[in-house]
Coordinates of C-alpha atoms in Angstrom, one line a residue:
Chain A
X22 CA 0.0 0.0 0.0
X23 CA 1.1 3.5 -0.7
X24 CA 1.6 5.7 2.4
X25 CA 1.0 9.5 2.4
X26 CA 3.0 11.5 4.9
X27 CA 1.6 15.0 5.4
X28 CA 3.2 17.9 7.1
X29 CA 2.9 19.9 9.2
X30 CA 0.4 18.4 11.5
X31 CA -0.8 21.8 12.5
X32 CA -0.1 25.4 11.8
X33 CA -1.3 28.8 12.9
X34 CA -1.1 31.7 10.5
X35 CA -2.5 35.2 10.0
X36 CA -5.0 36.5 7.5
X37 CA -3.2 37.3 4.3
X38 CA -0.4 34.8 4.9
X39 CA 0.8 32.3 2.3
X40 CA 0.3 28.8 3.6
X41 CA 1.9 25.6 2.3
X42 CA 1.0 22.0 3.2
X43 CA 2.9 19.1 1.8
X44 CA 2.4 15.4 1.2
X45 CA 5.0 12.8 0.4
X46 CA 4.0 9.5 -1.1
X47 CA 5.9 6.4 -0.3
X48 CA 6.3 5.8 -4.1
X49 CA 5.5 7.7 -7.3
X50 CA 1.8 8.4 -7.7
X51 CA 1.9 10.3 -11.1
X52 CA -0.1 13.3 -10.0
X53 CA -3.0 11.1 -8.7
X54 CA -3.4 13.3 -5.6
X55 CA -6.5 15.0 -4.1
X56 CA -6.8 17.7 -1.5
X57 CA -9.8 18.1 0.9
X58 CA -10.8 20.6 3.5
X59 CA -12.8 19.5 6.6
X60 CA -14.5 21.8 9.0
X61 CA -15.4 20.5 12.5
X62 CA -18.5 18.3 12.6
X63 CA -18.8 18.3 8.8
X64 CA -17.9 15.9 6.0
X65 CA -14.8 16.7 4.0
X66 CA -15.0 18.9 0.9
X67 CA -13.1 18.4 -2.3
X68 CA -10.8 21.3 -3.1
X69 CA -8.7 20.1 -6.1
X70 CA -7.2 17.1 -7.7
X71 CA -4.2 16.3 -9.9
X72 CA -4.6 14.6 -13.2
X73 CA -2.3 12.4 -15.2
X74 CA -1.8 15.3 -17.7
X75 CA 0.1 17.1 -14.9
X76 CA -2.6 19.7 -14.4
X77 CA -4.2 20.4 -11.0
X78 CA -8.0 20.9 -11.3
X79 CA -9.7 23.2 -8.9
X80 CA -13.2 22.1 -8.0
X81 CA -16.0 24.3 -9.1
X82 CA -16.7 27.0 -6.5
X83 CA -13.4 26.7 -4.7
X84 CA -11.6 30.1 -4.5
X85 CA -8.6 30.6 -6.8
X86 CA -6.3 31.3 -3.8
X87 CA -6.1 27.5 -3.5
X88 CA -3.7 25.7 -5.8
X89 CA -1.9 22.4 -6.1
X90 CA 1.5 21.5 -7.4
X91 CA 4.0 18.7 -7.4
X92 CA 5.2 15.6 -9.2
X93 CA 6.6 12.2 -8.5
X94 CA 6.2 11.6 -4.7
X95 CA 6.0 15.2 -3.5
X96 CA 2.9 17.4 -3.6
X97 CA 1.9 20.7 -2.2
X98 CA -1.3 22.6 -1.4
X99 CA -0.9 26.3 -1.3
X100 CA -3.3 29.0 0.0
X101 CA -1.9 32.2 -1.5
X102 CA -3.6 34.5 0.9
X103 CA -5.2 32.9 4.0
X104 CA -8.8 34.0 4.8
X105 CA -10.7 33.7 8.0
X106 CA -13.0 31.0 6.5
X107 CA -10.0 28.8 5.6
X108 CA -9.7 27.3 9.1
X109 CA -10.2 23.5 9.4
X110 CA -8.2 20.4 8.7
X111 CA -6.8 19.7 5.3
X112 CA -6.1 16.2 4.0
X113 CA -4.3 14.8 1.0
X114 CA -5.2 11.5 -0.6
X115 CA -3.8 9.5 -3.4
X116 CA -5.9 7.6 -5.9
X117 CA -3.1 6.0 -7.9
X118 CA -4.1 2.6 -6.5
X119 CA -6.2 1.6 -3.5
X120 CA -6.6 5.1 -2.0
X121 CA -4.9 6.4 1.2
X122 CA -5.1 9.6 3.1
X123 CA -2.5 11.7 4.8
X124 CA -2.7 12.3 8.5
X125 CA -4.2 15.8 8.1
X126 CA -3.0 19.4 8.8
X127 CA -5.0 21.5 11.2
X128 CA -5.1 25.2 10.1
X129 CA -5.8 27.8 12.7
X130 CA -6.2 31.5 12.1
X131 CA -4.2 33.7 14.4
Chain B
X12 CA -28.6 17.9 -6.7
X13 CA -26.3 15.1 -5.7
X14 CA -27.3 13.5 -2.4
X15 CA -25.9 10.7 -0.4
X16 CA -27.7 9.7 2.8
X17 CA -26.3 7.1 5.1
X18 CA -28.2 5.0 7.6
X19 CA -27.8 2.0 9.8
X20 CA -25.2 3.2 12.3
X21 CA -25.5 2.5 16.0
X22 CA -24.1 0.7 19.0
X23 CA -23.0 -2.9 18.5
X24 CA -21.1 -5.3 20.7
X25 CA -17.6 -6.5 19.8
X26 CA -17.9 -9.5 17.4
X27 CA -21.3 -8.3 16.2
X28 CA -22.5 -7.2 12.8
X29 CA -24.0 -4.1 11.2
X30 CA -25.1 -3.1 7.8
X31 CA -24.8 0.4 6.6
X32 CA -26.8 1.8 3.7
X33 CA -26.3 4.8 1.5
X34 CA -29.2 6.1 -0.6
X35 CA -27.9 8.0 -3.7
X36 CA -29.8 10.5 -5.8
X37 CA -29.3 13.3 -8.2
X38 CA -26.9 11.4 -10.5
X39 CA -26.5 8.3 -12.6
X40 CA -25.4 5.8 -9.9
X41 CA -23.9 3.3 -12.2
X42 CA -21.5 5.9 -13.8
X43 CA -19.5 6.3 -10.6
X44 CA -17.1 4.6 -8.3
X45 CA -18.6 4.5 -4.8
X46 CA -16.7 4.2 -1.6
X47 CA -16.7 4.3 2.2
X48 CA -14.4 6.4 4.3
X49 CA -14.4 6.4 8.1
X50 CA -13.2 8.7 10.8
X51 CA -12.6 7.6 14.3
X52 CA -13.4 10.1 17.0
X53 CA -10.8 12.9 17.0
X54 CA -8.8 11.2 14.3
X55 CA -8.1 11.5 10.6
X56 CA -9.8 10.0 7.5
X57 CA -9.3 6.4 6.7
X58 CA -10.3 4.9 3.4
X59 CA -12.4 1.7 4.0
X60 CA -13.1 0.4 0.5
X61 CA -14.8 1.0 -2.9
X62 CA -16.8 -0.5 -5.6
X63 CA -16.2 0.1 -9.3
X64 CA -18.6 1.7 -11.7
X65 CA -20.6 0.3 -14.6
X66 CA -19.0 -2.6 -16.3
X67 CA -16.4 -3.0 -13.5
X68 CA -18.7 -3.0 -10.5
X69 CA -17.2 -6.4 -9.7
X70 CA -14.1 -4.4 -8.5
X71 CA -14.2 -4.3 -4.8
X72 CA -11.1 -3.2 -2.8
X73 CA -10.6 -2.8 0.9
X74 CA -8.1 -1.5 3.4
X75 CA -6.2 -4.3 5.0
X76 CA -7.7 -3.8 8.4
X77 CA -11.2 -4.7 7.2
X78 CA -10.5 -7.2 4.5
X79 CA -12.3 -10.4 5.1
X80 CA -14.7 -8.7 7.6
X81 CA -16.4 -6.0 5.6
X82 CA -18.2 -6.3 2.2
X83 CA -19.3 -3.6 -0.1
X84 CA -22.2 -4.2 -2.4
X85 CA -24.4 -2.0 -4.6
X86 CA -28.0 -2.2 -5.9
X87 CA -28.3 -0.3 -9.1
X88 CA -32.1 -0.7 -9.2
X89 CA -32.3 1.0 -5.8
X90 CA -29.4 3.4 -6.3
X91 CA -27.9 2.2 -3.1
X92 CA -24.5 1.3 -1.7
X93 CA -24.1 -1.0 1.3
X94 CA -21.4 -1.9 3.8
X95 CA -21.8 -5.2 5.6
X96 CA -19.6 -5.2 8.6
X97 CA -18.9 -8.4 10.5
X98 CA -16.7 -9.4 13.4
X99 CA -16.7 -5.8 14.6
X100 CA -13.9 -4.6 16.8
X101 CA -13.6 -1.5 19.1
X102 CA -11.2 0.0 16.6
X103 CA -14.0 0.1 14.0
X104 CA -15.7 2.8 16.0
X105 CA -16.0 5.7 13.7
X106 CA -18.2 7.9 11.6
X107 CA -18.7 6.2 8.3
X108 CA -19.1 8.4 5.2
X109 CA -20.5 7.2 1.9
X110 CA -18.6 8.8 -1.0
X111 CA -19.0 9.3 -4.7
X112 CA -16.0 9.1 -7.0
X113 CA -15.5 11.4 -9.9
X114 CA -16.5 9.1 -12.8
X115 CA -14.3 6.1 -12.7
X116 CA -11.9 7.4 -10.1
X117 CA -11.6 7.6 -6.4
X118 CA -11.5 11.4 -6.3
X119 CA -14.4 11.8 -3.9
X120 CA -16.5 14.8 -5.0
X121 CA -19.6 14.1 -2.9
X122 CA -19.9 12.9 0.6
X123 CA -22.8 11.9 2.8
X124 CA -23.3 13.4 6.3
X125 CA -21.9 10.3 7.9
X126 CA -23.3 7.7 10.3
X127 CA -21.7 6.8 13.6
X128 CA -20.8 3.2 14.4
X129 CA -19.9 2.5 18.0
X130 CA -18.5 -0.9 18.9
X131 CA -18.6 -1.4 22.6
X132 CA -19.8 -3.8 25.3

C-alpha cells in the first residue's frame, strides 16, 4: 500500500499569509493526488485534484487562492492569501491505487 | 442535486455485525465509483473500500484492516450502496461516510453526512 506523509500536522497563520501544506507519497503516484478541507463536525469537501496530464484541477466553487503543485512523490497545497474561512483540517489523498489519506493538517487563524 | 444519505449506524457489541446503507440520488449511480471512508473520534480520515462503476462493478477493494470482515455491495435498481460489517472490533468505532467518485476514479467529489458506528460492550 502507498503511504501518504503529510506535514505539518498543524499550523497557525494570520489572514493574508501564504500557507503551504505538503504530502509525500511512499512511491510515485503520477499526480494522482487529491486535497480536501474538513470543518469541525462536517464531511470533507473536495478542493482540487491532480490529473495524469500534470494539471491540477480546482473544484467548481473553490476560490482561486487554493492551488496544487508537485510531481513524483511530493505534492503541495498552497493557500496564497489565507482568509478567516480557511480554518479547518486539510487532507491529502492519493488515488493511484487503493486510496490512502495523509494524517491531516489543522489550520488555525491567528 | 447530488445527495448521499447514510443510515444503519448505531451501538454494537464486539464481534457483532452491522449493515450500513447509502441512498444515492441526483446522478446516474452506475456511472460512478462509490466508496466508504471512516473517521474515528478525533482522528483523521481512513479509506475503507470502494466498488467500481458500470462494467467494472465487480471491482471491490478494501483497506487491509477490514479485508475479510467488511463487504461492499451496490444495488443499481435501488441506487444504493451498502457496507456489511462483520466481526466488529472496538477500533472500527467511527463515523462512516459514503462517497461518490468522480466518474471512474476515487476522487471523492460528494460525501454523505456520515453515520456513527460505536463498537462497545
